């Protein structure tokens, strides 16, 4: 089935990268990523925020993940965050640990979906549809 994402007017971060930069500056002030932004980042990581709402901690952890020792964090002239690997001299827009978090989520989700019966899934979807309306 395909999802129609409502064309809600987007205010705030225009891209995941802007969002991460904003989150970083908030973290320096000791603030946690908040609802809609965290959801957006979770979606970006491939997390099904409806069925796997309880796995949002993966997105939270990914945002707060410390960089591996050979990586450093930098900002370009437009204040976008990027990462540089001193060993390989590679720079990347994505956090080097991001893949690991995507895989963590996928393995948990796959395992859970395998153990959840079709009826349970249907039930979960129905419940969600009621909440949305």
mmCIF file of N, CA and C in Angstrom:
data_model
loop_
_atom_site.group_PDB
_atom_site.id
_atom_site.type_symbol
_atom_site.label_atom_id
_atom_site.label_comp_id
_atom_site.label_asym_id
_atom_site.label_seq_id
_atom_site.Cartn_x
_atom_site.Cartn_y
_atom_site.Cartn_z
ATOM 1 N N UNK A 1 0.858 -1.190 0.000
ATOM 2 C CA UNK A 1 0.000 0.000 0.000
ATOM 3 C C UNK A 1 0.876 1.215 0.000
ATOM 4 N N UNK A 2 0.456 2.287 -0.683
ATOM 5 C CA UNK A 2 1.320 3.461 -0.610
ATOM 6 C C UNK A 2 0.679 4.565 0.198
ATOM 7 N N UNK A 3 1.539 5.375 0.784
ATOM 8 C CA UNK A 3 1.078 6.397 1.707
ATOM 9 C C UNK A 3 0.978 7.724 0.989
ATOM 10 N N UNK A 4 -0.108 8.442 1.247
ATOM 11 C CA UNK A 4 -0.166 9.803 0.744
ATOM 12 C C UNK A 4 0.255 10.672 1.903
ATOM 13 N N UNK A 5 1.391 11.338 1.733
ATOM 14 C CA UNK A 5 1.788 12.229 2.815
ATOM 15 C C UNK A 5 1.138 13.564 2.524
ATOM 16 N N UNK A 6 0.364 14.069 3.462
ATOM 17 C CA UNK A 6 -0.337 15.333 3.284
ATOM 18 C C UNK A 6 0.667 16.418 2.967
ATOM 19 N N UNK A 7 0.334 17.310 2.064
ATOM 20 C CA UNK A 7 1.276 18.370 1.715
ATOM 21 C C UNK A 7 1.154 19.494 2.742
ATOM 22 N N UNK A 8 1.576 19.182 3.946
ATOM 23 C CA UNK A 8 1.543 20.180 5.007
ATOM 24 C C UNK A 8 2.635 21.202 4.734
ATOM 25 N N UNK A 9 2.323 22.441 4.955
ATOM 26 C CA UNK A 9 3.330 23.476 4.745
ATOM 27 C C UNK A 9 4.476 23.211 5.719
ATOM 28 N N UNK A 10 5.674 23.150 5.185
ATOM 29 C CA UNK A 10 6.802 22.837 6.045
ATOM 30 C C UNK A 10 7.413 24.102 6.609
ATOM 31 N N UNK A 11 7.398 24.185 7.899
ATOM 32 C CA UNK A 11 8.143 25.256 8.514
ATOM 33 C C UNK A 11 9.311 24.598 9.202
ATOM 34 N N UNK A 12 10.337 25.366 9.473
ATOM 35 C CA UNK A 12 11.456 24.760 10.162
ATOM 36 C C UNK A 12 12.443 24.178 9.183
ATOM 37 N N UNK A 13 13.149 23.137 9.593
ATOM 38 C CA UNK A 13 14.273 22.647 8.805
ATOM 39 C C UNK A 13 13.853 22.206 7.411
ATOM 40 N N UNK A 14 14.642 22.579 6.402
ATOM 41 C CA UNK A 14 14.310 22.230 5.029
ATOM 42 C C UNK A 14 14.858 20.867 4.686
ATOM 43 N N UNK A 15 15.876 20.445 5.401
ATOM 44 C CA UNK A 15 16.442 19.147 5.088
ATOM 45 C C UNK A 15 16.873 18.479 6.368
ATOM 46 N N UNK A 16 17.156 17.193 6.239
ATOM 47 C CA UNK A 16 17.623 16.439 7.383
ATOM 48 C C UNK A 16 18.870 17.091 7.941
ATOM 49 N N UNK A 17 19.722 17.572 7.019
ATOM 50 C CA UNK A 17 20.969 18.150 7.482
ATOM 51 C C UNK A 17 20.739 19.389 8.336
ATOM 52 N N UNK A 18 19.843 20.261 7.896
ATOM 53 C CA UNK A 18 19.520 21.451 8.692
ATOM 54 C C UNK A 18 19.020 21.024 10.058
ATOM 55 N N UNK A 19 18.181 20.000 10.026
ATOM 56 C CA UNK A 19 17.613 19.510 11.275
ATOM 57 C C UNK A 19 18.701 19.041 12.224
ATOM 58 N N UNK A 20 19.661 18.278 11.687
ATOM 59 C CA UNK A 20 20.729 17.756 12.535
ATOM 60 C C UNK A 20 21.547 18.910 13.093
ATOM 61 N N UNK A 21 21.812 19.910 12.256
ATOM 62 C CA UNK A 21 22.575 21.068 12.732
ATOM 63 C C UNK A 21 21.831 21.750 13.872
ATOM 64 N N UNK A 22 20.501 21.904 13.704
ATOM 65 C CA UNK A 22 19.690 22.538 14.743
ATOM 66 C C UNK A 22 19.726 21.715 16.021
ATOM 67 N N UNK A 23 19.591 20.400 15.850
ATOM 68 C CA UNK A 23 19.604 19.517 17.011
ATOM 69 C C UNK A 23 20.923 19.630 17.754
ATOM 70 N N UNK A 24 22.030 19.690 16.992
ATOM 71 C CA UNK A 24 23.346 19.796 17.609
ATOM 72 C C UNK A 24 23.438 21.056 18.463
ATOM 73 N N UNK A 25 22.940 22.162 17.927
ATOM 74 C CA UNK A 25 23.064 23.401 18.692
ATOM 75 C C UNK A 25 22.170 23.346 19.921
ATOM 76 N N UNK A 26 21.018 22.669 19.803
ATOM 77 C CA UNK A 26 20.162 22.480 20.975
ATOM 78 C C UNK A 26 20.829 21.610 22.022
ATOM 79 N N UNK A 27 21.498 20.552 21.529
ATOM 80 C CA UNK A 27 22.143 19.628 22.453
ATOM 81 C C UNK A 27 23.198 20.361 23.273
ATOM 82 N N UNK A 28 23.882 21.324 22.626
ATOM 83 C CA UNK A 28 24.885 22.085 23.354
ATOM 84 C C UNK A 28 24.233 22.887 24.476
ATOM 85 N N UNK A 29 22.959 23.233 24.291
ATOM 86 C CA UNK A 29 22.229 23.933 25.348
ATOM 87 C C UNK A 29 21.564 22.945 26.312
ATOM 88 N N UNK A 30 21.798 21.664 26.083
ATOM 89 C CA UNK A 30 21.244 20.647 26.969
ATOM 90 C C UNK A 30 19.793 20.301 26.672
ATOM 91 N N UNK A 31 19.327 20.605 25.446
ATOM 92 C CA UNK A 31 17.928 20.303 25.093
ATOM 93 C C UNK A 31 17.854 19.030 24.275
ATOM 94 N N UNK A 32 16.760 18.310 24.449
ATOM 95 C CA UNK A 32 16.556 17.067 23.707
ATOM 96 C C UNK A 32 15.801 17.351 22.411
ATOM 97 N N UNK A 33 16.011 16.531 21.375
ATOM 98 C CA UNK A 33 15.218 16.713 20.157
ATOM 99 C C UNK A 33 13.735 16.535 20.484
ATOM 100 N N UNK A 34 12.885 17.342 19.869
ATOM 101 C CA UNK A 34 11.472 17.315 20.240
ATOM 102 C C UNK A 34 10.641 16.566 19.206
ATOM 103 N N UNK A 35 9.396 16.323 19.565
ATOM 104 C CA UNK A 35 8.425 15.543 18.807
ATOM 105 C C UNK A 35 8.527 15.520 17.301
ATOM 106 N N UNK A 36 7.998 16.557 16.626
ATOM 107 C CA UNK A 36 7.897 16.489 15.162
ATOM 108 C C UNK A 36 9.270 16.355 14.498
ATOM 109 N N UNK A 37 10.277 16.958 15.089
ATOM 110 C CA UNK A 37 11.599 16.887 14.489
ATOM 111 C C UNK A 37 12.180 15.494 14.640
ATOM 112 N N UNK A 38 11.973 14.939 15.832
ATOM 113 C CA UNK A 38 12.468 13.593 16.073
ATOM 114 C C UNK A 38 11.786 12.611 15.119
ATOM 115 N N UNK A 39 10.480 12.799 14.930
ATOM 116 C CA UNK A 39 9.707 11.954 14.021
ATOM 117 C C UNK A 39 10.274 12.058 12.601
ATOM 118 N N UNK A 40 10.564 13.285 12.188
ATOM 119 C CA UNK A 40 11.096 13.497 10.841
ATOM 120 C C UNK A 40 12.427 12.772 10.683
ATOM 121 N N UNK A 41 13.256 12.856 11.699
ATOM 122 C CA UNK A 41 14.555 12.198 11.621
ATOM 123 C C UNK A 41 14.389 10.682 11.647
ATOM 124 N N UNK A 42 13.442 10.214 12.463
ATOM 125 C CA UNK A 42 13.184 8.774 12.547
ATOM 126 C C UNK A 42 12.745 8.247 11.178
ATOM 127 N N UNK A 43 11.864 9.021 10.512
ATOM 128 C CA UNK A 43 11.416 8.617 9.169
ATOM 129 C C UNK A 43 12.602 8.545 8.223
ATOM 130 N N UNK A 44 13.492 9.531 8.349
ATOM 131 C CA UNK A 44 14.679 9.576 7.506
ATOM 132 C C UNK A 44 15.538 8.330 7.716
ATOM 133 N N UNK A 45 15.578 7.851 8.940
ATOM 134 C CA UNK A 45 16.348 6.638 9.233
ATOM 135 C C UNK A 45 15.618 5.382 8.759
ATOM 136 N N UNK A 46 14.391 5.554 8.290
ATOM 137 C CA UNK A 46 13.635 4.410 7.797
ATOM 138 C C UNK A 46 12.740 3.788 8.850
ATOM 139 N N UNK A 47 12.559 4.488 9.969
ATOM 140 C CA UNK A 47 11.731 3.941 11.043
ATOM 141 C C UNK A 47 10.248 4.170 10.737
ATOM 142 N N UNK A 48 9.463 3.135 10.900
ATOM 143 C CA UNK A 48 8.019 3.249 10.725
ATOM 144 C C UNK A 48 7.457 3.845 12.011
ATOM 145 N N UNK A 49 7.250 5.164 11.991
ATOM 146 C CA UNK A 49 6.918 5.861 13.235
ATOM 147 C C UNK A 49 5.527 5.519 13.752
ATOM 148 N N UNK A 50 4.699 4.924 12.902
ATOM 149 C CA UNK A 50 3.363 4.520 13.346
ATOM 150 C C UNK A 50 3.437 3.179 14.072
ATOM 151 N N UNK A 51 3.948 2.179 13.378
ATOM 152 C CA UNK A 51 3.960 0.835 13.951
ATOM 153 C C UNK A 51 5.066 0.640 14.970
ATOM 154 N N UNK A 52 6.124 1.420 14.822
ATOM 155 C CA UNK A 52 7.273 1.211 15.694
ATOM 156 C C UNK A 52 7.575 2.447 16.521
ATOM 157 N N UNK A 53 6.510 3.051 16.996
ATOM 158 C CA UNK A 53 6.645 4.268 17.782
ATOM 159 C C UNK A 53 7.579 4.093 18.976
ATOM 160 N N UNK A 54 7.554 2.894 19.533
ATOM 161 C CA UNK A 54 8.392 2.641 20.711
ATOM 162 C C UNK A 54 9.868 2.476 20.359
ATOM 163 N N UNK A 55 10.175 2.510 19.048
ATOM 164 C CA UNK A 55 11.577 2.388 18.654
ATOM 165 C C UNK A 55 12.199 3.744 18.327
ATOM 166 N N UNK A 56 11.488 4.805 18.668
ATOM 167 C CA UNK A 56 12.014 6.143 18.398
ATOM 168 C C UNK A 56 13.312 6.411 19.152
ATOM 169 N N UNK A 57 13.539 5.643 20.208
ATOM 170 C CA UNK A 57 14.802 5.801 20.949
ATOM 171 C C UNK A 57 15.999 5.590 20.038
ATOM 172 N N UNK A 58 15.810 4.807 18.986
ATOM 173 C CA UNK A 58 16.927 4.574 18.059
ATOM 174 C C UNK A 58 17.311 5.885 17.379
ATOM 175 N N UNK A 59 16.290 6.661 16.984
ATOM 176 C CA UNK A 59 16.557 7.959 16.367
ATOM 177 C C UNK A 59 17.197 8.904 17.380
ATOM 178 N N UNK A 60 16.689 8.865 18.606
ATOM 179 C CA UNK A 60 17.269 9.723 19.647
ATOM 180 C C UNK A 60 18.733 9.392 19.865
ATOM 181 N N UNK A 61 19.015 8.094 19.913
ATOM 182 C CA UNK A 61 20.398 7.683 20.129
ATOM 183 C C UNK A 61 21.268 8.050 18.953
ATOM 184 N N UNK A 62 20.724 7.886 17.747
ATOM 185 C CA UNK A 62 21.502 8.216 16.555
ATOM 186 C C UNK A 62 21.875 9.694 16.556
ATOM 187 N N UNK A 63 20.923 10.534 16.990
ATOM 188 C CA UNK A 63 21.201 11.968 17.032
ATOM 189 C C UNK A 63 22.277 12.311 18.051
ATOM 190 N N UNK A 64 22.297 11.557 19.133
ATOM 191 C CA UNK A 64 23.229 11.868 20.209
ATOM 192 C C UNK A 64 24.523 11.067 20.100
ATOM 193 N N UNK A 65 24.607 10.221 19.065
ATOM 194 C CA UNK A 65 25.745 9.307 18.964
ATOM 195 C C UNK A 65 27.066 10.060 18.879
ATOM 196 N N UNK A 66 28.005 9.665 19.717
ATOM 197 C CA UNK A 66 29.330 10.279 19.615
ATOM 198 C C UNK A 66 30.010 9.780 18.343
ATOM 199 N N UNK A 67 30.879 10.587 17.798
ATOM 200 C CA UNK A 67 31.581 10.182 16.585
ATOM 201 C C UNK A 67 32.707 9.211 16.927
ATOM 202 N N UNK A 68 32.954 8.255 16.032
ATOM 203 C CA UNK A 68 34.136 7.403 16.208
ATOM 204 C C UNK A 68 35.385 8.291 16.239
ATOM 205 N N UNK A 69 36.437 7.824 16.883
ATOM 206 C CA UNK A 69 37.579 8.694 17.180
ATOM 207 C C UNK A 69 38.215 9.350 15.958
ATOM 208 N N UNK A 70 38.189 8.672 14.817
ATOM 209 C CA UNK A 70 38.863 9.260 13.653
ATOM 210 C C UNK A 70 38.014 10.310 12.916
ATOM 211 N N UNK A 71 36.781 10.482 13.373
ATOM 212 C CA UNK A 71 35.897 11.445 12.728
ATOM 213 C C UNK A 71 35.798 12.740 13.530
ATOM 214 N N UNK A 72 35.658 13.853 12.806
ATOM 215 C CA UNK A 72 35.396 15.126 13.474
ATOM 216 C C UNK A 72 34.203 15.798 12.800
ATOM 217 N N UNK A 73 33.560 16.671 13.570
ATOM 218 C CA UNK A 73 32.354 17.335 13.080
ATOM 219 C C UNK A 73 32.701 18.769 12.697
ATOM 220 N N UNK A 74 32.200 19.205 11.546
ATOM 221 C CA UNK A 74 32.499 20.559 11.073
ATOM 222 C C UNK A 74 31.233 21.202 10.538
ATOM 223 N N UNK A 75 31.263 22.505 10.373
ATOM 224 C CA UNK A 75 30.152 23.216 9.766
ATOM 225 C C UNK A 75 30.667 23.969 8.550
ATOM 226 N N UNK A 76 29.898 23.914 7.462
ATOM 227 C CA UNK A 76 30.327 24.653 6.275
ATOM 228 C C UNK A 76 29.844 26.098 6.364
ATOM 229 N N UNK A 77 30.074 26.848 5.290
ATOM 230 C CA UNK A 77 29.739 28.275 5.315
ATOM 231 C C UNK A 77 28.240 28.521 5.486
ATOM 232 N N UNK A 78 27.431 27.536 5.117
ATOM 233 C CA UNK A 78 25.977 27.675 5.291
ATOM 234 C C UNK A 78 25.506 27.070 6.601
ATOM 235 N N UNK A 79 26.458 26.801 7.497
ATOM 236 C CA UNK A 79 26.100 26.234 8.812
ATOM 237 C C UNK A 79 25.547 24.827 8.731
ATOM 238 N N UNK A 80 25.875 24.122 7.672
ATOM 239 C CA UNK A 80 25.437 22.729 7.595
ATOM 240 C C UNK A 80 26.524 21.864 8.205
ATOM 241 N N UNK A 81 26.087 20.836 8.919
ATOM 242 C CA UNK A 81 27.060 19.991 9.605
ATOM 243 C C UNK A 81 27.576 18.935 8.629
ATOM 244 N N UNK A 82 28.868 18.676 8.677
ATOM 245 C CA UNK A 82 29.399 17.540 7.929
ATOM 246 C C UNK A 82 30.493 16.900 8.765
ATOM 247 N N UNK A 83 30.898 15.703 8.354
ATOM 248 C CA UNK A 83 31.827 14.918 9.157
ATOM 249 C C UNK A 83 33.062 14.605 8.324
ATOM 250 N N UNK A 84 34.206 14.638 8.956
ATOM 251 C CA UNK A 84 35.457 14.411 8.248
ATOM 252 C C UNK A 84 36.238 13.297 8.926
ATOM 253 N N UNK A 85 36.720 12.352 8.114
ATOM 254 C CA UNK A 85 37.505 11.249 8.633
ATOM 255 C C UNK A 85 38.982 11.549 8.408
ATOM 256 N N UNK A 86 39.689 11.750 9.514
ATOM 257 C CA UNK A 86 41.098 12.139 9.447
ATOM 258 C C UNK A 86 41.974 11.033 8.853
ATOM 259 N N UNK A 87 41.537 9.784 9.029
ATOM 260 C CA UNK A 87 42.333 8.661 8.538
ATOM 261 C C UNK A 87 42.220 8.521 7.026
ATOM 262 N N UNK A 88 40.988 8.534 6.520
ATOM 263 C CA UNK A 88 40.765 8.298 5.091
ATOM 264 C C UNK A 88 40.632 9.598 4.309
ATOM 265 N N UNK A 89 40.571 10.736 5.013
ATOM 266 C CA UNK A 89 40.343 12.053 4.401
ATOM 267 C C UNK A 89 39.048 12.106 3.606
ATOM 268 N N UNK A 90 38.073 11.381 4.099
ATOM 269 C CA UNK A 90 36.750 11.387 3.490
ATOM 270 C C UNK A 90 35.869 12.332 4.287
ATOM 271 N N UNK A 91 35.088 13.168 3.583
ATOM 272 C CA UNK A 91 34.092 13.935 4.335
ATOM 273 C C UNK A 91 32.709 13.464 3.919
ATOM 274 N N UNK A 92 31.799 13.528 4.863
ATOM 275 C CA UNK A 92 30.479 12.939 4.647
ATOM 276 C C UNK A 92 29.411 13.834 5.254
ATOM 277 N N UNK A 93 28.264 13.912 4.570
ATOM 278 C CA UNK A 93 27.133 14.670 5.112
ATOM 279 C C UNK A 93 26.422 13.865 6.166
ATOM 280 N N UNK A 94 26.581 12.551 6.129
ATOM 281 C CA UNK A 94 25.837 11.715 7.072
ATOM 282 C C UNK A 94 26.745 11.236 8.191
ATOM 283 N N UNK A 95 26.178 11.133 9.343
ATOM 284 C CA UNK A 95 26.900 10.671 10.518
ATOM 285 C C UNK A 95 27.424 9.269 10.238
ATOM 286 N N UNK A 96 28.694 9.018 10.527
ATOM 287 C CA UNK A 96 29.270 7.695 10.218
ATOM 288 C C UNK A 96 28.559 6.536 10.906
ATOM 289 N N UNK A 97 27.859 6.824 12.008
ATOM 290 C CA UNK A 97 27.175 5.750 12.720
ATOM 291 C C UNK A 97 25.752 5.517 12.207
ATOM 292 N N UNK A 98 25.326 6.371 11.273
ATOM 293 C CA UNK A 98 23.926 6.320 10.839
ATOM 294 C C UNK A 98 23.522 4.936 10.324
ATOM 295 N N UNK A 99 24.397 4.350 9.504
ATOM 296 C CA UNK A 99 24.107 3.031 8.939
ATOM 297 C C UNK A 99 23.872 2.007 10.028
ATOM 298 N N UNK A 100 24.679 2.107 11.086
ATOM 299 C CA UNK A 100 24.538 1.158 12.178
ATOM 300 C C UNK A 100 23.150 1.276 12.816
ATOM 301 N N UNK A 101 22.683 2.518 12.984
ATOM 302 C CA UNK A 101 21.370 2.715 13.601
ATOM 303 C C UNK A 101 20.242 2.245 12.680
ATOM 304 N N UNK A 102 20.403 2.503 11.384
ATOM 305 C CA UNK A 102 19.411 1.984 10.425
ATOM 306 C C UNK A 102 19.316 0.477 10.549
ATOM 307 N N UNK A 103 20.481 -0.176 10.623
ATOM 308 C CA UNK A 103 20.504 -1.638 10.681
ATOM 309 C C UNK A 103 19.940 -2.155 12.001
ATOM 310 N N UNK A 104 20.239 -1.443 13.075
ATOM 311 C CA UNK A 104 19.685 -1.817 14.381
ATOM 312 C C UNK A 104 18.166 -1.819 14.295
ATOM 313 N N UNK A 105 17.622 -0.721 13.760
ATOM 314 C CA UNK A 105 16.174 -0.623 13.641
ATOM 315 C C UNK A 105 15.634 -1.756 12.781
ATOM 316 N N UNK A 106 16.251 -1.960 11.607
ATOM 317 C CA UNK A 106 15.713 -2.955 10.682
ATOM 318 C C UNK A 106 15.717 -4.342 11.300
ATOM 319 N N UNK A 107 16.779 -4.657 12.040
ATOM 320 C CA UNK A 107 16.801 -6.001 12.611
ATOM 321 C C UNK A 107 15.752 -6.160 13.705
ATOM 322 N N UNK A 108 15.559 -5.121 14.520
ATOM 323 C CA UNK A 108 14.516 -5.212 15.556
ATOM 324 C C UNK A 108 13.136 -5.302 14.907
ATOM 325 N N UNK A 109 12.895 -4.427 13.941
ATOM 326 C CA UNK A 109 11.583 -4.381 13.293
ATOM 327 C C UNK A 109 11.280 -5.693 12.581
ATOM 328 N N UNK A 110 12.268 -6.227 11.889
ATOM 329 C CA UNK A 110 12.069 -7.482 11.156
ATOM 330 C C UNK A 110 11.723 -8.602 12.117
ATOM 331 N N UNK A 111 12.478 -8.649 13.210
ATOM 332 C CA UNK A 111 12.249 -9.684 14.205
ATOM 333 C C UNK A 111 10.841 -9.564 14.780
ATOM 334 N N UNK A 112 10.451 -8.328 15.124
ATOM 335 C CA UNK A 112 9.133 -8.142 15.733
ATOM 336 C C UNK A 112 8.014 -8.450 14.751
ATOM 337 N N UNK A 113 8.190 -7.982 13.523
ATOM 338 C CA UNK A 113 7.126 -8.201 12.535
ATOM 339 C C UNK A 113 6.967 -9.676 12.225
ATOM 340 N N UNK A 114 8.047 -10.404 12.334
ATOM 341 C CA UNK A 114 7.977 -11.837 12.091
ATOM 342 C C UNK A 114 7.189 -12.523 13.202
ATOM 343 N N UNK A 115 7.272 -11.960 14.426
ATOM 344 C CA UNK A 115 6.594 -12.621 15.535
ATOM 345 C C UNK A 115 5.167 -12.106 15.733
ATOM 346 N N UNK A 116 4.846 -11.015 15.056
ATOM 347 C CA UNK A 116 3.498 -10.453 15.208
ATOM 348 C C UNK A 116 2.580 -11.049 14.142
ATOM 349 N N UNK A 117 1.462 -11.557 14.535
ATOM 350 C CA UNK A 117 0.577 -12.182 13.558
ATOM 351 C C UNK A 117 -0.095 -11.128 12.688
ATOM 352 N N UNK A 118 -0.598 -11.547 11.545
ATOM 353 C CA UNK A 118 -1.259 -10.627 10.617
ATOM 354 C C UNK A 118 -2.446 -9.943 11.295
ATOM 355 N N UNK A 119 -3.163 -10.719 12.115
ATOM 356 C CA UNK A 119 -4.332 -10.170 12.812
ATOM 357 C C UNK A 119 -3.920 -9.046 13.763
ATOM 358 N N UNK A 120 -2.830 -9.260 14.477
ATOM 359 C CA UNK A 120 -2.345 -8.243 15.408
ATOM 360 C C UNK A 120 -1.975 -6.968 14.659
ATOM 361 N N UNK A 121 -1.296 -7.167 13.527
ATOM 362 C CA UNK A 121 -0.901 -6.021 12.721
ATOM 363 C C UNK A 121 -2.120 -5.234 12.288
ATOM 364 N N UNK A 122 -3.112 -5.964 11.780
ATOM 365 C CA UNK A 122 -4.342 -5.335 11.305
ATOM 366 C C UNK A 122 -4.968 -4.543 12.442
ATOM 367 N N UNK A 123 -4.973 -5.145 13.608
ATOM 368 C CA UNK A 123 -5.551 -4.521 14.783
ATOM 369 C C UNK A 123 -4.831 -3.215 15.117
ATOM 370 N N UNK A 124 -3.522 -3.242 15.011
ATOM 371 C CA UNK A 124 -2.714 -2.076 15.311
ATOM 372 C C UNK A 124 -3.026 -0.946 14.324
ATOM 373 N N UNK A 125 -3.163 -1.321 13.060
ATOM 374 C CA UNK A 125 -3.466 -0.334 12.021
ATOM 375 C C UNK A 125 -4.836 0.291 12.267
ATOM 376 N N UNK A 126 -5.813 -0.543 12.591
ATOM 377 C CA UNK A 126 -7.163 -0.054 12.868
ATOM 378 C C UNK A 126 -7.144 0.940 14.032
ATOM 379 N N UNK A 127 -6.449 0.564 15.100
ATOM 380 C CA UNK A 127 -6.360 1.431 16.272
ATOM 381 C C UNK A 127 -5.783 2.782 15.869
ATOM 382 N N UNK A 128 -4.734 2.720 15.059
ATOM 383 C CA UNK A 128 -4.086 3.971 14.653
ATOM 384 C C UNK A 128 -5.028 4.823 13.830
ATOM 385 N N UNK A 129 -5.771 4.189 12.921
ATOM 386 C CA UNK A 129 -6.691 4.948 12.072
ATOM 387 C C UNK A 129 -7.752 5.650 12.912
ATOM 388 N N UNK A 130 -8.195 4.975 13.963
ATOM 389 C CA UNK A 130 -9.169 5.609 14.853
ATOM 390 C C UNK A 130 -8.577 6.817 15.552
ATOM 391 N N UNK A 131 -7.336 6.689 15.971
ATOM 392 C CA UNK A 131 -6.676 7.798 16.662
ATOM 393 C C UNK A 131 -6.510 9.009 15.739
ATOM 394 N N UNK A 132 -6.233 8.715 14.492
ATOM 395 C CA UNK A 132 -5.962 9.796 13.540
ATOM 396 C C UNK A 132 -7.209 10.587 13.202
ATOM 397 N N UNK A 133 -8.321 9.881 13.091
ATOM 398 C CA UNK A 133 -9.547 10.553 12.646
ATOM 399 C C UNK A 133 -10.056 11.561 13.678
#
